[in-house]
XYZ file of C-alpha atoms in Angstrom:
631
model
C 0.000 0.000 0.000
C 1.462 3.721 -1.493
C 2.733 5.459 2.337
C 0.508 7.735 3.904
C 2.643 9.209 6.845
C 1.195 10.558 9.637
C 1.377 13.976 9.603
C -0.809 16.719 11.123
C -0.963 20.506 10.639
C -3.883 20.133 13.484
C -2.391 20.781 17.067
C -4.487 19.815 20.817
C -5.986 23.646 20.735
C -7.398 23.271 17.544
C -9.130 20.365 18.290
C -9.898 21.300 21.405
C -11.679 24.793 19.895
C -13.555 22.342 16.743
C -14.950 20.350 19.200
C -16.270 24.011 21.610
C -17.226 25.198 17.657
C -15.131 27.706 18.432
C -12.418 27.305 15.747
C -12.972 29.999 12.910
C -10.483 29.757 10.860
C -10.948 25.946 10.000
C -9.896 25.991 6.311
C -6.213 26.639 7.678
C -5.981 23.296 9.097
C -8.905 21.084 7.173
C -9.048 20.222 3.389
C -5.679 19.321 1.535
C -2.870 21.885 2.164
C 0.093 21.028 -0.126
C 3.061 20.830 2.408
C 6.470 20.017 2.897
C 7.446 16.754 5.304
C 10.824 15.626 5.908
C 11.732 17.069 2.607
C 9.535 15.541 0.370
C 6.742 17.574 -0.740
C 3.248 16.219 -0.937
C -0.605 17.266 0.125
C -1.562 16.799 3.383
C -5.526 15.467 3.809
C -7.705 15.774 6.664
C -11.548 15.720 6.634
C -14.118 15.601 9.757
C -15.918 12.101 9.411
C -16.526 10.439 12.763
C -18.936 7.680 11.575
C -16.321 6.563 9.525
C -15.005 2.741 9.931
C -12.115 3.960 7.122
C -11.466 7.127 5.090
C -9.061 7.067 1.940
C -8.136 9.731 -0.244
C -9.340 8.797 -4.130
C -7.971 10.514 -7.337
C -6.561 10.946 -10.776
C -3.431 10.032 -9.206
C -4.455 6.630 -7.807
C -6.762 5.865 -11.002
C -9.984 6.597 -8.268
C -8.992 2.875 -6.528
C -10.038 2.980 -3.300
C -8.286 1.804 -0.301
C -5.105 2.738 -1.590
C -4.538 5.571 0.284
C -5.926 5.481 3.368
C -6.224 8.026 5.924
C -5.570 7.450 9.977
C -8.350 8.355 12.343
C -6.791 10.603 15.300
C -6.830 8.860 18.956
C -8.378 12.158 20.191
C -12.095 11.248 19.316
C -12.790 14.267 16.776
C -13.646 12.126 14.524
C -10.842 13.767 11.650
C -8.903 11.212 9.558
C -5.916 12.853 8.468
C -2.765 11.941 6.258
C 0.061 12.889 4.085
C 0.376 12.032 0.427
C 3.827 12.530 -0.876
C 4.084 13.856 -4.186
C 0.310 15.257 -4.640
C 0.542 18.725 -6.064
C -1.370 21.454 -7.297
C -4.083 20.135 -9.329
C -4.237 16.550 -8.427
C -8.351 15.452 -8.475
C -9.401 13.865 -5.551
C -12.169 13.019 -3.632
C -12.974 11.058 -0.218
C -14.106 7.325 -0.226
C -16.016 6.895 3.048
C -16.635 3.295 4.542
C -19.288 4.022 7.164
C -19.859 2.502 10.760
C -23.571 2.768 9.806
C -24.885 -0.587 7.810
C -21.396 -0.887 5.827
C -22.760 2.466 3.795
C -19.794 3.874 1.292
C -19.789 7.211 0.220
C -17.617 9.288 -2.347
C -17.443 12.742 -1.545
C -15.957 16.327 -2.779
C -13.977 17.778 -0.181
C -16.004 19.642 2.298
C -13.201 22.761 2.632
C -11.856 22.258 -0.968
C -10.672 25.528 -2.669
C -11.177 24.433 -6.293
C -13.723 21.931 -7.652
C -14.153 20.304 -11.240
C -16.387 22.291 -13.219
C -19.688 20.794 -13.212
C -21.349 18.258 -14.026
C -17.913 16.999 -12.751
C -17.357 16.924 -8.914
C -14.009 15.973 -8.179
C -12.005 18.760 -5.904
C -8.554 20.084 -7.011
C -5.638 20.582 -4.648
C -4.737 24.002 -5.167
C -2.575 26.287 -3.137
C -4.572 30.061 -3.863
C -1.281 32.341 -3.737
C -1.992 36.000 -4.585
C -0.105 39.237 -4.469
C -3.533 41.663 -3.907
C -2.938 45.067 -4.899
C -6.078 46.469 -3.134
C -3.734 47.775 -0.124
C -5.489 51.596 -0.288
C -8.856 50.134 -0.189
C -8.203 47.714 2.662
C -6.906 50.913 4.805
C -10.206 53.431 3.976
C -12.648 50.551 3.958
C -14.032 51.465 7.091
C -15.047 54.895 5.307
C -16.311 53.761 2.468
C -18.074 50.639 3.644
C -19.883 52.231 6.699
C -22.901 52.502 7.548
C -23.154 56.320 6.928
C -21.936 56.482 3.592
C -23.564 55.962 -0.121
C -24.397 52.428 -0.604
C -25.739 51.495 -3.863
C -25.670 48.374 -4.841
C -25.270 46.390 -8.747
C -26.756 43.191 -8.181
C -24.950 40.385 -10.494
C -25.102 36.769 -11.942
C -21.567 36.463 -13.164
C -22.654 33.890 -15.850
C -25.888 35.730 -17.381
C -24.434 39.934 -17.509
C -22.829 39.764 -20.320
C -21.745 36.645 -22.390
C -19.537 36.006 -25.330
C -20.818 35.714 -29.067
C -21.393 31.847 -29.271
C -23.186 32.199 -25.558
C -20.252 31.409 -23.953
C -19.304 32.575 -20.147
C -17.306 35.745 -19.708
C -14.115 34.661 -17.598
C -13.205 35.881 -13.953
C -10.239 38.077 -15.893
C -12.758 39.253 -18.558
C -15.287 40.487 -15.627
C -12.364 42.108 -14.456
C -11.958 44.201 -17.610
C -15.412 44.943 -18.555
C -17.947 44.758 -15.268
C -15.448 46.794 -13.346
C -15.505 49.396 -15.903
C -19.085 49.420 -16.689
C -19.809 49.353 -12.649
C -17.408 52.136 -12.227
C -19.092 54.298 -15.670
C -22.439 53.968 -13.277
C -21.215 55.171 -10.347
C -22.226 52.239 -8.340
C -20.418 51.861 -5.232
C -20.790 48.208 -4.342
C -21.276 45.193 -6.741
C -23.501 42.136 -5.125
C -22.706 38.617 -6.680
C -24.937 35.957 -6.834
C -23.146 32.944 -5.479
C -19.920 32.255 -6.415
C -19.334 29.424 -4.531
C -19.795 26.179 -6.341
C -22.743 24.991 -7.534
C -24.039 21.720 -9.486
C -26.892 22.812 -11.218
C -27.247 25.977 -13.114
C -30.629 26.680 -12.685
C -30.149 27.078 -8.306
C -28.242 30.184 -9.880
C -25.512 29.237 -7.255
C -28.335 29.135 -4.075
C -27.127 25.094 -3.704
C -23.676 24.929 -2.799
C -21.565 22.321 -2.632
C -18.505 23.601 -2.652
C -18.049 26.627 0.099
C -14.659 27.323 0.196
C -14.504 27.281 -3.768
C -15.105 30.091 -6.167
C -16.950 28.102 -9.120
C -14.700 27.208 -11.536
C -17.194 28.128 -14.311
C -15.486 31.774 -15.031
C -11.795 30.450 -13.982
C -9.845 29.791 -11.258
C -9.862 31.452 -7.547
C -6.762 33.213 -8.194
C -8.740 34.706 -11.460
C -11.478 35.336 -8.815
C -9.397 36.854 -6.719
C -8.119 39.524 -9.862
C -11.973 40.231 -10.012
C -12.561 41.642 -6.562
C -8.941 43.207 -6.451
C -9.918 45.436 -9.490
C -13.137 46.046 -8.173
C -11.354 47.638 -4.998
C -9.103 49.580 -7.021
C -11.870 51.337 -8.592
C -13.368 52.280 -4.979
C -15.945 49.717 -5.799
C -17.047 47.370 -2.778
C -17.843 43.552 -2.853
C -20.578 42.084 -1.072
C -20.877 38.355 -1.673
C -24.328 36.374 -1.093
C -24.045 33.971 1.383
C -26.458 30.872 1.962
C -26.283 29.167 5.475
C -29.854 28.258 5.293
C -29.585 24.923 3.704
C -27.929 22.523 1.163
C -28.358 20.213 -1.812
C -28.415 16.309 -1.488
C -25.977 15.893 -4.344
C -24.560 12.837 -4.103
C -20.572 14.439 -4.029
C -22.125 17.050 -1.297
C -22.580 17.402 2.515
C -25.780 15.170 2.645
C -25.384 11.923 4.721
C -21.323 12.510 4.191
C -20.223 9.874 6.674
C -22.780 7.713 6.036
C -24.940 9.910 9.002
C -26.614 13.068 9.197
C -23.324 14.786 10.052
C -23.923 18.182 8.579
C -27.763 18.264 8.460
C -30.134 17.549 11.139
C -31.580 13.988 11.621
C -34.939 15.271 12.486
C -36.769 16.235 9.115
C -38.586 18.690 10.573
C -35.742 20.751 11.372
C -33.183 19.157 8.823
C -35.072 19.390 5.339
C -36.453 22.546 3.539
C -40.188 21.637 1.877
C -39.663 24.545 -0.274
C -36.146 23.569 -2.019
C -36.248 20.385 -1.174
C -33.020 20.718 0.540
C -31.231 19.604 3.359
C -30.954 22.150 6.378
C -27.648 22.465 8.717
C -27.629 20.897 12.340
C -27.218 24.626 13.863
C -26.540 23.174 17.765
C -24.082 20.441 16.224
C -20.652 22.693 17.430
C -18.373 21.468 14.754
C -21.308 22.530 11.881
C -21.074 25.955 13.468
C -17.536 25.688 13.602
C -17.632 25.008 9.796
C -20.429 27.918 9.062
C -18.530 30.222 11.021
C -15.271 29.749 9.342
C -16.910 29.789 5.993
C -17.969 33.154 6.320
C -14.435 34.482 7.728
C -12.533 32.328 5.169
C -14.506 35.133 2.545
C -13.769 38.150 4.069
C -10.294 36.458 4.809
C -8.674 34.835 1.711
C -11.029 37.079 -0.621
C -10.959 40.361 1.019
C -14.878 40.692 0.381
C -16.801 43.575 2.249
C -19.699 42.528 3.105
C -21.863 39.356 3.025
C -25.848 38.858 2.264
C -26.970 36.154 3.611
C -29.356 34.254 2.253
C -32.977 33.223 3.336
C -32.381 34.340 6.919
C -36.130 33.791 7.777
C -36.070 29.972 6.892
C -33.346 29.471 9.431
C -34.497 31.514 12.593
C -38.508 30.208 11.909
C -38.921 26.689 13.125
C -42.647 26.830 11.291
C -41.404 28.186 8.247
C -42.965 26.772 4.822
C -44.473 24.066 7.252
C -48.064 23.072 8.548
C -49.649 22.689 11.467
C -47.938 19.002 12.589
C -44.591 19.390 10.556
C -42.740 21.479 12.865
C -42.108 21.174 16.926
C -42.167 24.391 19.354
C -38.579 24.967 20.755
C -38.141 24.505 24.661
C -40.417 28.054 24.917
C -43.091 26.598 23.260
C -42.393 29.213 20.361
C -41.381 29.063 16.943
C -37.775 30.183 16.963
C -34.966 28.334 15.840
C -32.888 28.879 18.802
C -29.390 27.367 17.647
C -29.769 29.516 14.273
C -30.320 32.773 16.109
C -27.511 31.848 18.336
C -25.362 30.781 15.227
C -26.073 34.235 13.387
C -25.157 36.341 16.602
C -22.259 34.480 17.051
C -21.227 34.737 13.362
C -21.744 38.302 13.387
C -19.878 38.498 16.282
C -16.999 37.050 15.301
C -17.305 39.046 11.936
C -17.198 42.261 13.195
C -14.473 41.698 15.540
C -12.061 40.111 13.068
C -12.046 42.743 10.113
C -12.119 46.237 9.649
C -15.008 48.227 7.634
C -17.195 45.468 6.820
C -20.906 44.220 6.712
C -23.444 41.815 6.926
C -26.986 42.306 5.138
C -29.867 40.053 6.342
C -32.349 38.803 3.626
C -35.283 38.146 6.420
C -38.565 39.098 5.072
C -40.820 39.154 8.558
C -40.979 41.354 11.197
C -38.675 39.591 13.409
C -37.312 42.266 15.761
C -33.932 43.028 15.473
C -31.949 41.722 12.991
C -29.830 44.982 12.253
C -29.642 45.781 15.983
C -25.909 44.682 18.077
C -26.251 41.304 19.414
C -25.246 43.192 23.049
C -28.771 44.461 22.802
C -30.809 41.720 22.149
C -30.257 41.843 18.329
C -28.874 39.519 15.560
C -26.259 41.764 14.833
C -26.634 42.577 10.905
C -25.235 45.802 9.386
C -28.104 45.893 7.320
C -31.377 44.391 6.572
C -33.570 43.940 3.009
C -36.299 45.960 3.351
C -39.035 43.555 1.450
C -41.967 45.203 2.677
C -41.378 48.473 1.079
C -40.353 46.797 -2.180
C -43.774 44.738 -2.371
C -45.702 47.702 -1.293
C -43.991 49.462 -3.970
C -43.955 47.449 -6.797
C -47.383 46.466 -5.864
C -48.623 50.667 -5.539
C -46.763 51.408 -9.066
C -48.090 48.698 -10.936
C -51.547 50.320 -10.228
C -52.845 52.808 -13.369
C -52.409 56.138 -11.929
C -55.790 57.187 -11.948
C -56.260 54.872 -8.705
C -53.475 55.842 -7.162
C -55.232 58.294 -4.969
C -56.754 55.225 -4.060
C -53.961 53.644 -2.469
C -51.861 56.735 -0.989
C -51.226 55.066 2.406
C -49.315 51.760 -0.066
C -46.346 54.765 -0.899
C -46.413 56.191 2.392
C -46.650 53.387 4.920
C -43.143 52.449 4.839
C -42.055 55.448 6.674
C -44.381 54.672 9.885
C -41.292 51.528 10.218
C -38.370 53.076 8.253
C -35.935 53.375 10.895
C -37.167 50.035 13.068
C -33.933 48.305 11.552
C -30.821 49.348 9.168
C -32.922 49.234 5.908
C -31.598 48.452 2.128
C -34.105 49.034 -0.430
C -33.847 45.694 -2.981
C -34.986 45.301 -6.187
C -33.718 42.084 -6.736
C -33.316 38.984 -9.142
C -35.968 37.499 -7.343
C -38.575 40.381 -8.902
C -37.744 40.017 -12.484
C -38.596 36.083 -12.513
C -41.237 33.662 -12.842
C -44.057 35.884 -14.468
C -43.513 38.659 -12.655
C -42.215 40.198 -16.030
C -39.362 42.937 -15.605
C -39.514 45.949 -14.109
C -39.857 48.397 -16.961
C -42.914 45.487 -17.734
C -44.584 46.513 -14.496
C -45.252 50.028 -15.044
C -48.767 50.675 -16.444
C -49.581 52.861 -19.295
C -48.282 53.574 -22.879
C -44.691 53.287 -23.467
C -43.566 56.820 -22.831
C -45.531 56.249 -19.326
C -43.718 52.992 -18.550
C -40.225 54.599 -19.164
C -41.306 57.479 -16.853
C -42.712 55.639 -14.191
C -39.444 53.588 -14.149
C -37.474 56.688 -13.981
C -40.260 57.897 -11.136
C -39.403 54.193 -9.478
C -35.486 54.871 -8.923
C -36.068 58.585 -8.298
C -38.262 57.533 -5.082
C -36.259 55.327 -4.416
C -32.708 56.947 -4.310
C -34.584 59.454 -2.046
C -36.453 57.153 0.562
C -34.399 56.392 3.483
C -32.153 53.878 3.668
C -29.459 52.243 0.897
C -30.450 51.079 -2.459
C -29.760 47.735 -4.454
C -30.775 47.354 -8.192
C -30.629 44.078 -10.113
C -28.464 44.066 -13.703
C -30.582 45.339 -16.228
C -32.916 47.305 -14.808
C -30.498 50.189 -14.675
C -31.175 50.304 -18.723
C -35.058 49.033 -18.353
C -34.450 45.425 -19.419
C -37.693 44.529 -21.118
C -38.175 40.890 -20.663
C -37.525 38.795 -17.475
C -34.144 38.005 -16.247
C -33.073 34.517 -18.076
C -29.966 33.050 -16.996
C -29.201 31.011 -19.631
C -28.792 34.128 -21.606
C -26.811 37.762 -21.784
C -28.492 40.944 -20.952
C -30.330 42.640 -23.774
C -27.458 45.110 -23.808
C -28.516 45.769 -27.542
C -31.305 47.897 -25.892
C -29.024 50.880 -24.786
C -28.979 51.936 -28.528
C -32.566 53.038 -28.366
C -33.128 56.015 -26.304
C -35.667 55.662 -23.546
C -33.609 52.752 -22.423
C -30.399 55.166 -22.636
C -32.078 57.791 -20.615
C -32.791 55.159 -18.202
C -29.577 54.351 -17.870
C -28.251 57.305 -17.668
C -30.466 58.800 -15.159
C -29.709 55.897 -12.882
C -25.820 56.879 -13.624
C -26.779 60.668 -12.193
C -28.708 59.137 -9.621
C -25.758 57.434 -8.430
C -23.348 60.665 -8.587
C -26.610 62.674 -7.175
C -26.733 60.196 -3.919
C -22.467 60.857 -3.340
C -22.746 63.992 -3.596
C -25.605 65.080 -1.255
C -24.715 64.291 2.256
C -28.419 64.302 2.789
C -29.443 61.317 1.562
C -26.831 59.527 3.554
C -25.091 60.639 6.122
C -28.215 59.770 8.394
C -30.047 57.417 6.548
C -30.830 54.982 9.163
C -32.134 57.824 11.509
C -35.626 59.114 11.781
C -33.569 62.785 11.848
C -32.725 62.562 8.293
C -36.619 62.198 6.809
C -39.348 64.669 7.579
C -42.028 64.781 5.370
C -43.978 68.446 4.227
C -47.172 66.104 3.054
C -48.133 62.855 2.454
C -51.686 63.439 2.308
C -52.634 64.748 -1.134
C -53.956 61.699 -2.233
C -55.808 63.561 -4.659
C -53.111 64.591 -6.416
C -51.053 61.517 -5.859
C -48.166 63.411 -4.992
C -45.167 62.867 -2.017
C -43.391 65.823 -0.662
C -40.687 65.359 1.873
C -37.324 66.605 3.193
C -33.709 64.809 3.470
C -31.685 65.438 5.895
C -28.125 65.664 6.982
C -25.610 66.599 9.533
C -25.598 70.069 8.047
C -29.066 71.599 7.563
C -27.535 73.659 4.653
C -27.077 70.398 2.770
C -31.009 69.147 3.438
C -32.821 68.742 0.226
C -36.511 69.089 -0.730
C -37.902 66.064 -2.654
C -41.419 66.266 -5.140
C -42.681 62.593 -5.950
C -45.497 63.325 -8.902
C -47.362 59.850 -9.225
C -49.393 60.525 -12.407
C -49.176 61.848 -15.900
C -50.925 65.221 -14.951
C -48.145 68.410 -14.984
C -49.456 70.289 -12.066
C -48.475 73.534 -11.894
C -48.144 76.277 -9.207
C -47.689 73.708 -6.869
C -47.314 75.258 -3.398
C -45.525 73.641 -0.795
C -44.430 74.774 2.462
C -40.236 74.932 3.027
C -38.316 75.503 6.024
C -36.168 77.816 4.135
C -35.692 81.454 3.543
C -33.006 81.717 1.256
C -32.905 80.479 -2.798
C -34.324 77.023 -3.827
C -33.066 75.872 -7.319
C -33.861 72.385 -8.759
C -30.844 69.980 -8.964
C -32.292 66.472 -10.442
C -35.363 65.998 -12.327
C -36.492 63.054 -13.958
C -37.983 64.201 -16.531
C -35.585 65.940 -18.293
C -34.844 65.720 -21.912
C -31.313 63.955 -21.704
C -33.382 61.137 -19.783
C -36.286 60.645 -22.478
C -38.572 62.713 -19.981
C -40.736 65.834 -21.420
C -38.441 68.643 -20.259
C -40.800 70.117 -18.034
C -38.557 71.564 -15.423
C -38.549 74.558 -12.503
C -35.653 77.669 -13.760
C -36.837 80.203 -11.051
C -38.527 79.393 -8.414
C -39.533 82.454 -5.547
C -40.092 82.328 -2.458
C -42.730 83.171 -0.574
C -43.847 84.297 3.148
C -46.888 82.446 2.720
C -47.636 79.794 5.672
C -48.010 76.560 4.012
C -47.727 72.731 5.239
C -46.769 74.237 9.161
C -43.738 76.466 7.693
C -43.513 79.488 7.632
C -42.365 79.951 3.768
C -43.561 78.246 0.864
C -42.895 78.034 -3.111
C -44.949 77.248 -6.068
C -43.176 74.674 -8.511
C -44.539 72.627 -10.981
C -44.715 69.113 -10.828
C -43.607 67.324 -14.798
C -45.832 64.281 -15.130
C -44.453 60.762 -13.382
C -41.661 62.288 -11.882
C -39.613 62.886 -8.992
C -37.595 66.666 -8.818
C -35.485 67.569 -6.074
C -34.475 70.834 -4.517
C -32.304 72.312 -2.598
């Protein structure tokens, strides 16, 4: 039998903390590490298994026989079979042949902390070694400014393999992104980039929500190295990376986590806690210590290896809800009697913990679509400890009020405005996400009621509310240029459409809006703070229209925002300001340049007539579906 020398890059503390699951930097010591031992270089293994009767390490280089290179079990009851393999090197395929305790079961699996896989439908994982010289060193030292929480934060929401694609249909590379997302992100003035999961995935159509490989960038686009060159360029453009993140549950891929050692070692046993109806998925043992252990480190090894700034994680709600997406009999109350999923709300405090401790200037962003209190508050006040939180109830309130023909609008004034009466209950981000544009819910420019010069402005209307609502903004890929059909990702985005020119005035109002948001403290520096919104009136239903104020550290920098919900001008508009020196219109979305009508305000006086509780007030007028600001 070839040697397999026992070696170990795993010491007594680091056991010690896996089996506390409080080791958080697990992909150090677990996976294969290509090493060095008594002068002969090799890969060392190790992989967590402890229903295993024997482990051995399978591969290209052993022609996949297995038995042949078999791993030792540690005497330290950790249940880790670890070895070293002289003479494996950088991309050697392997996987792990698994002879189970449990009725003689065998299993072949991917390596749990690999940090390159096969491109699928392959599923071997690749030894690899991930050496980079980053070049991001500015960014990594202002982070902390540009990531915080009181900064612009507008978001480009991605799928790396349907933005753009090649001529025959074929993937744009990691390196390609690099060239031509980073400058196109960086032309629109977007400060962050969101991708889709980029850790691997088996099945295309999950768009990267069923991982099976965490620690791996998917090799679909190129290799993590290339991956790396992507986020590195994106930082130095001043653009920030936030990753999406799914801890909420996994695929039962054969090659995957499911059953790994022949027992439910990384889901739960019981299927009412362990398997998602809805995905038909498997869900993580959250009070298993050595599963948290593995989350935990997961999340660091990003920020970590990859430098990313912030992570969104997905489907928060299915974790912390014991009931969720079941009926009455298919879930069990927790110890309270409740609902809660007590080890996943202790798993997310402690990961955010840990998170925020470790690295400088970053974020987490919960996708958690109830009302469960708390999830952007600090975990030392009773919280879950998120930077940031989706705010879905404003976008289905939204989407659902502007869908509406505006002559019933008036009808449904308190839709627009009821947002605000829980605006600044948690750290909001406004999304209009992937998961909008899909399954028959056409696109957004598809949404809008009315002829086509109405659907164009009531898009325009659509980012102009919401660049000015409290709170920090996310926009899926395509609708910055009003993408007319559904997101497909099989396919490119109709880029072909910025040629005609509503959908360039789309996109380049969304480019000003961008610019607009850095540039006026207002609409940031306080956005999380009922002291940066006050509203002049939001009860001219009539009229369907908004008026409210922005505001900032310095009331010199407040601005004045008009939100005109219908295709009526309205002129000699009076409402009341707090001002009593010159008001001049700086954005209006309706101007010419953005396919709008042109209506627009050149000189507007002010008044001593009491109006709206001021003391002051102006007369503007309103350009039809539009949203003008003042200041």
């Amino acid at each position: 039998m070839p040697n397999v020398e026992a070696f170990s890059l795993l010491t007594e503390f680091d056991i010690n903390l896996f089996k506390a699951g409080k080791h958080f930097q697990l992909y150090e010591k677990l996976g294969s590490h290509i090493v060095e031992v008594n002068g002969v270089k090799g890969t060392y293994f190790a992989v967590w298994a402890p229903s295993a009767h024997s482990v051995s390490v399978i591969g290209d280089f052993n022609f996949w026989q297995k038995g042949t290179h078999q791993l030792n079990v540690r005497w330290d009851e950790s249940g880790i079979w670890e070895g070293f393999i002289p003479e494996i090197t950088k991309g050697t395929l392997y996987k792990y042949s698994i002879n189970s305790n449990n009725f003689g079961v065998t299993t072949e699996k991917a390596d749990p902390f690999a940090r390159y896989c096969e491109t699928p439908p392959k599923t071997g994982s690749v030894v690899w070694d991930g050496a980079y010289d980053w070049k991001d060193t500015d960014w990594m030292g202002y982070r902390k400014e540009k990531n915080g929480l009181d900064r612009p934060y507008s978001v480009y929401e991605v799928h790396l393999g349907s933005w753009k694609r090649k001529k025959d249909n074929e993937f744009l590379t990691y390196l390609e992104l690099a060239d031509d997302l980073v400058k196109y992100v960086k032309e629109m003035n977007f400060t962050h980039v969101e991708f889709m999961p980029v850790m691997e995935y088996p099945y295309d159509p999950s768009w990267g929500y069923q991982l099976t490989g965490y620690f791996a960038p998917t090799s679909r686009f190129g290799t993590p190295e290339e991956f790396k060159v992507l986020v590195d360029k994106l930082h130095q453009n001043d653009i920030g990376v936030i990753l999406d993140w799914v801890p909420s549950h996994f695929p039962e891929d054969a090659h995957g986590l499911g059953f790994f050692d022949g027992s439910h070692l990384y889901e739960h046993p019981d299927r009412k806690k362990g398997y998602h109806p809805d995905w038909k998925s498997l869900i993580f043992n959250y009070g298993r210590n050595e599963v948290r252990a593995f989350l935990i480190s997961n999340a660091m090894f990003w920020m970590d290896q990859f430098h990313v700034d912030a992570l969104r994680v997905d489907a928060v709600a299915s974790m912390i809800y014991l009931d969720y997406s079941r009926e009455e009999g298919e879930w069990e109350p927790n110890i309270y009697g409740n609902n809660e999923n007590l080890e996943a709300i202790s798993l997310l405090k402690e990961m955010n913990q840990q998170l925020y401790a470790s690295f400088e200037g970053i974020q987490t962003i919960a996708e958690e679509s109830t009302a469960f209190t708390g999830v952007s508050q600090p975990v030392d006040l009773g919280g879950l400890g998120f930077g940031m939180k989706w705010m879905m109830g404003w976008m289905h309130d939204t989407l659902e009020y502007f869908k509406k023909e505006p002559i019933y609008r008036k009808h449904h004034q308190n839709d627009i405005t009821f947002s605000l009466t829980y605006a600044f209950s948690e750290n909001f981000m406004l999304p209009f996400s992937h998961d909008e544009v899909v399954y028959g819910k056409q696109s957004l420019l598809y949404r809008m009621p009315g002829d086509e010069w109405q659907r164009f402005a009531n898009l325009r209307l659509l980012f102009g509310y919401m660049f000015t609502h409290p709170g920090t903004n996310l926009v899926f890929m395509g609708g910055e240029f009003g993408q007319s059909s559904e997101w497909n990702f099989q396919n490119s985005l109709d880029w072909h459409l910025t040629q005609y020119d509503f959908h360039a005035g789309v996109q380049k109002m969304v480019k000003d809006l961008n610019i607009f948001y850095k540039n006026y403290p207002a609409l940031y520096e306080k956005q999380f703070s009922p002291d940066s919104f006050q509203w002049i009136d939001y009860g001219d239903a009539e009229s369907s229209v908004l008026t409210y104020i922005r505001k900032g550290h310095d009331t010199k920098n407040d601005v004045i925002v008009a939100c005109n919900f219908t295709p009526i001008t309205r002129e000699k508009y009076r409402i009341g300001i707090p001002k009593n020196t010159t008001v001049k219109e700086v954005f209006n979305s309706d101007a010419l340049e953005y396919g709008g009508s042109g209506v627009a305000n050149k000189n507007i006086n002010i008044t001593a007539t009491p109006w709206h509780n001021f003391n002051n007030s102006i007369e503007i007028t309103l350009p039809p579906l539009s949203v003008i600001i003042l200041q």
